PDB file of C-alpha atoms in Angstrom:
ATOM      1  CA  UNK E   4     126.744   5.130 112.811  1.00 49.00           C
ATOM      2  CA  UNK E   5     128.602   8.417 111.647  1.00 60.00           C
ATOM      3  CA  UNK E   6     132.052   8.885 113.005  1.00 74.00           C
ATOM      4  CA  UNK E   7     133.271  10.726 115.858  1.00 88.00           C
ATOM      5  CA  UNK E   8     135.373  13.970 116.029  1.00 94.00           C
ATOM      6  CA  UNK E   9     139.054  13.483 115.520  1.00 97.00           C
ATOM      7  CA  UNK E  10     141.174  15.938 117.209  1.00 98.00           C
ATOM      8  CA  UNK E  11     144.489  16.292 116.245  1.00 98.00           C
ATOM      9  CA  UNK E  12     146.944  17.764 119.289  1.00 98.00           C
ATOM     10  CA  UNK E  13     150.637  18.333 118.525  1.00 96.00           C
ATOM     11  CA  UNK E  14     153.401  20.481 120.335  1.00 94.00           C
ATOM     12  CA  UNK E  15     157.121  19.874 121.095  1.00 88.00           C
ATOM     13  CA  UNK E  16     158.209  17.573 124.466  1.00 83.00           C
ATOM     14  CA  UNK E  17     156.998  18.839 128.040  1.00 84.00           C
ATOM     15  CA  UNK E  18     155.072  21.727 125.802  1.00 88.00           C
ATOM     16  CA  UNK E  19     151.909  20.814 128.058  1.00 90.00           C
ATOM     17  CA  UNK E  20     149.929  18.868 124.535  1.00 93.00           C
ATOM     18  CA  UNK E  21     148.778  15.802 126.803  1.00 92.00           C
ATOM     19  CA  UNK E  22     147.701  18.140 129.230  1.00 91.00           C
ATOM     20  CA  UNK E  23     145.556  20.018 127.279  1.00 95.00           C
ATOM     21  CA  UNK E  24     144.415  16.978 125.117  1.00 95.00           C
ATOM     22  CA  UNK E  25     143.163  15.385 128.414  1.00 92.00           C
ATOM     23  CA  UNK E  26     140.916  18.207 129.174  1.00 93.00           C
ATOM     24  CA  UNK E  27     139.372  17.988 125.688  1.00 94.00           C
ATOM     25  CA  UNK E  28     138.543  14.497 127.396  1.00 93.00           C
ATOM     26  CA  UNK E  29     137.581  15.667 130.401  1.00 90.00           C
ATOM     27  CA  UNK E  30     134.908  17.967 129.200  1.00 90.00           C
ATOM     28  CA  UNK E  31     132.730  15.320 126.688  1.00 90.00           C
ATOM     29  CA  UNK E  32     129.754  14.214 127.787  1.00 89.00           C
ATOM     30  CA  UNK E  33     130.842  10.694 127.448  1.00 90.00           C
ATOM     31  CA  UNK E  34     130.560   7.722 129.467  1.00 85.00           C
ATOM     32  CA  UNK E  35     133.775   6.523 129.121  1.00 94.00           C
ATOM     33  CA  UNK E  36     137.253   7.929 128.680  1.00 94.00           C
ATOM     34  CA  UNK E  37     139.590   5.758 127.487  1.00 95.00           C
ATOM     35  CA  UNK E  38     143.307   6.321 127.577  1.00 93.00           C
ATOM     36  CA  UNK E  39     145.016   4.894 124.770  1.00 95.00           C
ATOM     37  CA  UNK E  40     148.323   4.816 126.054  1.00 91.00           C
ATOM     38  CA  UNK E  41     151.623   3.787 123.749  1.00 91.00           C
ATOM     39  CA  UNK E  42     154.568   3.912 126.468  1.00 78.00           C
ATOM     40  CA  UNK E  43     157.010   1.271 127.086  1.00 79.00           C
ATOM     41  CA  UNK E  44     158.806   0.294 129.851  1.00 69.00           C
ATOM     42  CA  UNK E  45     162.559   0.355 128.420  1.00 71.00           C
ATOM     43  CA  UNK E  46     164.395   0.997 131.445  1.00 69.00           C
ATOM     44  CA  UNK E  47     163.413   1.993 135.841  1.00 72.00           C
ATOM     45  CA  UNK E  48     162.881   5.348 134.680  1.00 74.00           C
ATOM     46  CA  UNK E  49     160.355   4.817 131.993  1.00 65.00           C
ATOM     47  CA  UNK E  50     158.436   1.958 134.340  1.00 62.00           C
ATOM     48  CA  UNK E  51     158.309   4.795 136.767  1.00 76.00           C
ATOM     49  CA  UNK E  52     157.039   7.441 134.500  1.00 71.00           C
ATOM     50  CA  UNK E  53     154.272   4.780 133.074  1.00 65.00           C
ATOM     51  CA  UNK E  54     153.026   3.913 136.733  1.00 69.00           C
ATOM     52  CA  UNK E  55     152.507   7.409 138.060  1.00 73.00           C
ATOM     53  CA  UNK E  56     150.349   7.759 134.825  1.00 68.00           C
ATOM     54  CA  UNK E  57     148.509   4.797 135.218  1.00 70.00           C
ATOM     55  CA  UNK E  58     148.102   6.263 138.888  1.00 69.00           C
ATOM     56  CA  UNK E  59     146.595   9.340 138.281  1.00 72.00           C
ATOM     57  CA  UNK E  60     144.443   8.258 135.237  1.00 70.00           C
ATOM     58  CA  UNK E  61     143.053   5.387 137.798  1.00 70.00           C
ATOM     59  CA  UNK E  62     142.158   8.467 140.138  1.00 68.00           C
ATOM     60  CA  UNK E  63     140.366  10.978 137.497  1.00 73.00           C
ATOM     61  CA  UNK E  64     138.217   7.648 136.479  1.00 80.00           C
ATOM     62  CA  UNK E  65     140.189   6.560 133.209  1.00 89.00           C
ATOM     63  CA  UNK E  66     139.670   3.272 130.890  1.00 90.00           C
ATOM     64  CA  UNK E  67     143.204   2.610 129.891  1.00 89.00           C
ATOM     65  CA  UNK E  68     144.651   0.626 127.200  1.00 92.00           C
ATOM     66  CA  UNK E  69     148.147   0.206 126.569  1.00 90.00           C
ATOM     67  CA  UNK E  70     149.121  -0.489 123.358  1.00 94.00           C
ATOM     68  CA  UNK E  71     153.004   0.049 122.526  1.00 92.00           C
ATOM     69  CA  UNK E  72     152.671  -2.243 119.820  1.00 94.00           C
ATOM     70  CA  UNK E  73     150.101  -3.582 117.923  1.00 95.00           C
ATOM     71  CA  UNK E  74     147.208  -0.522 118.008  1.00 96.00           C
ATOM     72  CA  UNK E  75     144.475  -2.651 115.913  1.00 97.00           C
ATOM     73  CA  UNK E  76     144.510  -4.832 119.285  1.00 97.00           C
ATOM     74  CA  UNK E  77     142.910  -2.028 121.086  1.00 97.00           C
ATOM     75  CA  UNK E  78     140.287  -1.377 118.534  1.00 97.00           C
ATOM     76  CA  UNK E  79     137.390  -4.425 120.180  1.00 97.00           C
ATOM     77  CA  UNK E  80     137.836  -2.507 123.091  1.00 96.00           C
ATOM     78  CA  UNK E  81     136.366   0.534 122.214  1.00 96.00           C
ATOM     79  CA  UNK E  82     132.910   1.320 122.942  1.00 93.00           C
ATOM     80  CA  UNK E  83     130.502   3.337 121.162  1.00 89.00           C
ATOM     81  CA  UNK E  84     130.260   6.697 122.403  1.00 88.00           C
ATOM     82  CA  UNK E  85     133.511   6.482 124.187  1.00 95.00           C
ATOM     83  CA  UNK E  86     136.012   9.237 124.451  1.00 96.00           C
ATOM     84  CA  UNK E  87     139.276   8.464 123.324  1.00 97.00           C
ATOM     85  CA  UNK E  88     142.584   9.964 124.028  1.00 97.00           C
ATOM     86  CA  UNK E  89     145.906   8.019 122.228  1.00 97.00           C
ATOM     87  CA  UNK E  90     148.888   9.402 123.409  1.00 93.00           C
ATOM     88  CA  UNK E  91     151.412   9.574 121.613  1.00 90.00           C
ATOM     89  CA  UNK E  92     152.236   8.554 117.924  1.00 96.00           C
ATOM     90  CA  UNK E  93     155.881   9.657 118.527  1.00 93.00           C
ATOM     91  CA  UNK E  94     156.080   6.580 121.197  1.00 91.00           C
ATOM     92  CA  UNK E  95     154.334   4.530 119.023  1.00 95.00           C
ATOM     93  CA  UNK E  96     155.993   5.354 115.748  1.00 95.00           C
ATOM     94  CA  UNK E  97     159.141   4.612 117.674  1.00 91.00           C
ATOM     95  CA  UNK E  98     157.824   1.503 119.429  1.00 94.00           C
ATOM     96  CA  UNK E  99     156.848   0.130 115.901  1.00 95.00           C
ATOM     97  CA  UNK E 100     160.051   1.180 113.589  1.00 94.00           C
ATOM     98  CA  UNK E 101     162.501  -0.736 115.683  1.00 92.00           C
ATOM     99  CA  UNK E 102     160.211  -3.320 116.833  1.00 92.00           C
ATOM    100  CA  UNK E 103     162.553  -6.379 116.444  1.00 91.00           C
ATOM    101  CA  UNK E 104     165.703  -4.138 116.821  1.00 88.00           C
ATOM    102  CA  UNK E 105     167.093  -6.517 120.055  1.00 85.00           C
ATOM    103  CA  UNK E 106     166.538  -9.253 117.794  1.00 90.00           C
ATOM    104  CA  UNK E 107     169.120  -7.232 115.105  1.00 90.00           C
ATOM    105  CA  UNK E 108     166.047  -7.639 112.389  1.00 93.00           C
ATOM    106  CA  UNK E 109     164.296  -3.667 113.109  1.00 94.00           C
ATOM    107  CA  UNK E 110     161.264  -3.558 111.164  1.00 95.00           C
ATOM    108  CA  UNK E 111     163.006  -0.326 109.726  1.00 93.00           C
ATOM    109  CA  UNK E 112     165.276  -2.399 107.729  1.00 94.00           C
ATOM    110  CA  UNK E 113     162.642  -5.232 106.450  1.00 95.00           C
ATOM    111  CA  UNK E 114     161.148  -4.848 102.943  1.00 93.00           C
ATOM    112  CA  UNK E 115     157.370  -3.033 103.309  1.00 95.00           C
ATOM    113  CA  UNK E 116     157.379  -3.375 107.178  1.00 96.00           C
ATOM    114  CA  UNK E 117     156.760  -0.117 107.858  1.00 96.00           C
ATOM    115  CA  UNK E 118     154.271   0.307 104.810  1.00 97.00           C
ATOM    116  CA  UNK E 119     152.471  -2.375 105.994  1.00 97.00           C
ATOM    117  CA  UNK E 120     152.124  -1.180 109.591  1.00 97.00           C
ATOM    118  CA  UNK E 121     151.621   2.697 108.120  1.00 97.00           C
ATOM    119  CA  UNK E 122     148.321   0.736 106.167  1.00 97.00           C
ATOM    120  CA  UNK E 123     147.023  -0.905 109.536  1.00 97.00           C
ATOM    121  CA  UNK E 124     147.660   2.302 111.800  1.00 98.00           C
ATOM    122  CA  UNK E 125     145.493   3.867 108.591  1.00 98.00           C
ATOM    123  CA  UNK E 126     142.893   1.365 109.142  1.00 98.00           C
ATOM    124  CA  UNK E 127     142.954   1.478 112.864  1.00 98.00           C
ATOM    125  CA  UNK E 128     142.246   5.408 113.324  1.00 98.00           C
ATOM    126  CA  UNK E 129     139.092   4.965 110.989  1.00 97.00           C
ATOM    127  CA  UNK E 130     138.207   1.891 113.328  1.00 97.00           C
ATOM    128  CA  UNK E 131     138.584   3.969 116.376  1.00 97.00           C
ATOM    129  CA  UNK E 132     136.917   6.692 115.022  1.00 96.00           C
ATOM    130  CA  UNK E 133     133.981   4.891 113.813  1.00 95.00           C
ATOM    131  CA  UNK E 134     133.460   3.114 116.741  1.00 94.00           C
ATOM    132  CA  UNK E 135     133.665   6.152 119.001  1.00 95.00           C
ATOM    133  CA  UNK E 136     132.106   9.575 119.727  1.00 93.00           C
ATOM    134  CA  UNK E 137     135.306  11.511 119.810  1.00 96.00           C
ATOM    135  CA  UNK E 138     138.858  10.343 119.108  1.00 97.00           C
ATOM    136  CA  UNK E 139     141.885  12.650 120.414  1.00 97.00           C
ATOM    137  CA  UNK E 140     145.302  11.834 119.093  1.00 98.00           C
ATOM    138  CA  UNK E 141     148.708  13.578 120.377  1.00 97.00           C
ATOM    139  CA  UNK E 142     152.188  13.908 118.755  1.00 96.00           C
ATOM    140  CA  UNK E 143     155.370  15.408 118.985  1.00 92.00           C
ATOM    141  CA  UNK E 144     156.218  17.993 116.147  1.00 86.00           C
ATOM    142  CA  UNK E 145     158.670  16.672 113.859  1.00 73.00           C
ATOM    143  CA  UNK E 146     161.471  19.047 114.620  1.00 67.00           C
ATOM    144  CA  UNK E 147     160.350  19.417 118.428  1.00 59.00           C
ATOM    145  CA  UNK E 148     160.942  15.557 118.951  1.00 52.00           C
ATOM    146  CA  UNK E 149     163.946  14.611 120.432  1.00 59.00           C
ATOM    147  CA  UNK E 150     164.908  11.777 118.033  1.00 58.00           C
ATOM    148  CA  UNK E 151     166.973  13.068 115.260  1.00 65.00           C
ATOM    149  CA  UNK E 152     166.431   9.983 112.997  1.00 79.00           C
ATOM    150  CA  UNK E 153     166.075  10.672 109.172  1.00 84.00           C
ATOM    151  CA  UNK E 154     163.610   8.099 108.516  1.00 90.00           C
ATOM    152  CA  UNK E 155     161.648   8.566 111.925  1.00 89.00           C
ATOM    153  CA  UNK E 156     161.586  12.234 110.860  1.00 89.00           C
ATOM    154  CA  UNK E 157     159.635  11.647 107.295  1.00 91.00           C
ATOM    155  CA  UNK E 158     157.222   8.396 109.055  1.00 94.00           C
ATOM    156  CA  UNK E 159     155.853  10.933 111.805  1.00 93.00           C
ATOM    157  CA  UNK E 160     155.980  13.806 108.924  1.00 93.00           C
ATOM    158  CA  UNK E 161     154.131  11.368 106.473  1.00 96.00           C
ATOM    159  CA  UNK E 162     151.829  10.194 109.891  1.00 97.00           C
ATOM    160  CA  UNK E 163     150.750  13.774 110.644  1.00 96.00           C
ATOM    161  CA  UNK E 164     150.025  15.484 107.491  1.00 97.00           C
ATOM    162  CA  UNK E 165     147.640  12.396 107.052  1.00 98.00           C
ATOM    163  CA  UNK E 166     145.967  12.996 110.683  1.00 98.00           C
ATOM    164  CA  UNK E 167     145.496  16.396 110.320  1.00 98.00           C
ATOM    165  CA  UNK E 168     143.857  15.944 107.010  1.00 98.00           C
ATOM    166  CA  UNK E 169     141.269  13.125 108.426  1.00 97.00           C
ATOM    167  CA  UNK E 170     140.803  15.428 111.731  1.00 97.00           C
ATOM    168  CA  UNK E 171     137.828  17.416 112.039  1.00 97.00           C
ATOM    169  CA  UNK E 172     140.418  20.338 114.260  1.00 98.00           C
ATOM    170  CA  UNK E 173     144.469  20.029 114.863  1.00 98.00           C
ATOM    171  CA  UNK E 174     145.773  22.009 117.588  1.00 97.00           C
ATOM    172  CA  UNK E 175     149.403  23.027 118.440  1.00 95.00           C
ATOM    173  CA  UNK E 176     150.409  23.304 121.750  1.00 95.00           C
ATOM    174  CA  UNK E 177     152.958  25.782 123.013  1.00 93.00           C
ATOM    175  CA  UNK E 178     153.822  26.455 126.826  1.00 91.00           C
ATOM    176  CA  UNK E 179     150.300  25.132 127.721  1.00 89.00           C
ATOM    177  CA  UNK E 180     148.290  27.410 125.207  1.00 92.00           C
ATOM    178  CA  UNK E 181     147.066  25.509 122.160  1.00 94.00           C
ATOM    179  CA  UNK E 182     146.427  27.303 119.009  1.00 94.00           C
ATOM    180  CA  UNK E 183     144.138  26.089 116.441  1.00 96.00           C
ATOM    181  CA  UNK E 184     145.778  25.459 113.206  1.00 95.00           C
ATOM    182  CA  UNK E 185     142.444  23.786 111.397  1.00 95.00           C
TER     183      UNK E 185
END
C-alpha cells in the first residue's frame, strides 16, 4: 500500500490552524476521520477546554484518540483509508519532555530520553501515514508558541523542519488564511 498525503499545518496560538486543518478533514472522501488528539487535563480549565472538544468532534461524526503520551499507542487504531488529523505536536512535545517532571526525574534531564522518543515519534508518523489515506499534523510556530523554553524551542524546531520535509504540502496559518509554504 503507498502512503497517504501528509499535510503539514502550522500558525501561532488562536491563529485559526486547527480550524482550517479540520476542514482539510472535512472535505476527504474518507470513511473515517479520526482525531488524534494530544491534550491533557492539567488543571479545571484544561478538562473544560478538552470536553467541549470532545463535544463537538462527537457531533461533526469524529473517531477520536487521545494520545498525550505515548503516540505509537494510537497507531493499531488506525484504519486504512482513514483521515487523520493530530493536533498538536506543541502539546505533545510538551506532554513528552517533562513527562516524569512531578516525579522530579523530567525526561528532559535523562540521558537519550528525548532522542529516543524523537526516534519513535519518527517511526510513528511513517506508521500513521502508511496505514492511512491522508495524515494532517498541526503545530505551533516556534516563536508563536507561548513556551519560551530553550530546549522546547530547538525539539519543536528540530520536529518541524523534519515534518515539513516528509509532508507532501505545509501550510501556515495566519488570522484564519493559510498560505502554502510547500
Amino acid at each position: 500500500m503507498a502512503a497517504g498525503q501528509l499535510i503539514f499545518v502550522s500558525g501561532g496560538v488562536r491563529s485559526g490552524k486547527s480550524a482550517w486543518a479540520e476542514g482539510l478533514i472535512r472535505e476527504t472522501p474518507a470513511q473515517r476521520k479520526v482525531y488524534l488528539a494530544s491534550g491533557r487535563a492539567n488543571d479545571a480549565e484544561m478538562a473544560e477546554r478538552i470536553q467541549r472538544h470532545r463535544d463537538d468532534r462527537k457531533e461533526h461524526g469524529w473517531h477520536t484518540i487521545e494520545r498525550p503520551l505515548q503516540l505509537e499507542l494510537a497507531v493499531p487504531e488506525i484504519a486504512p483509508e482513514d483521515a487523520v488529523l493530530w493536533d498538536c505536536v506543541t502539546t505533545w512535545l510538551a506532554n513528552e519532555l517533562y513527562e516524569g517532571w512531578e516525579r522530579g526525574n523530567p525526561c528532559v534531564e535523562r540521558p537519550d530520553c528525548m532522542e529516543q522518543k524523537w526516534a519513535e515519534l519518527q517511526k510513528t508518523v511513517e506508521q500513521i501515514r502508511n496505514r492511512s489515506a491522508l495524515l494532517v499534523i498541526v503545530s505551533n510556530e516556534v516563536l508563536d508558541d507561548f513556551i519560551r523554553d530553550r530546549t522546547y524551542q530547538q525539539w519543536l524546531g528540530r520536529i518541524h523542519l523534519w515534518l515539513v520535509a516528509q509532508s507532501n504540502r505545509a501550510y501556515e496559518v495566519e488570522n484564519g488564511v493559510a498560505y502554502r509554504r510547500k
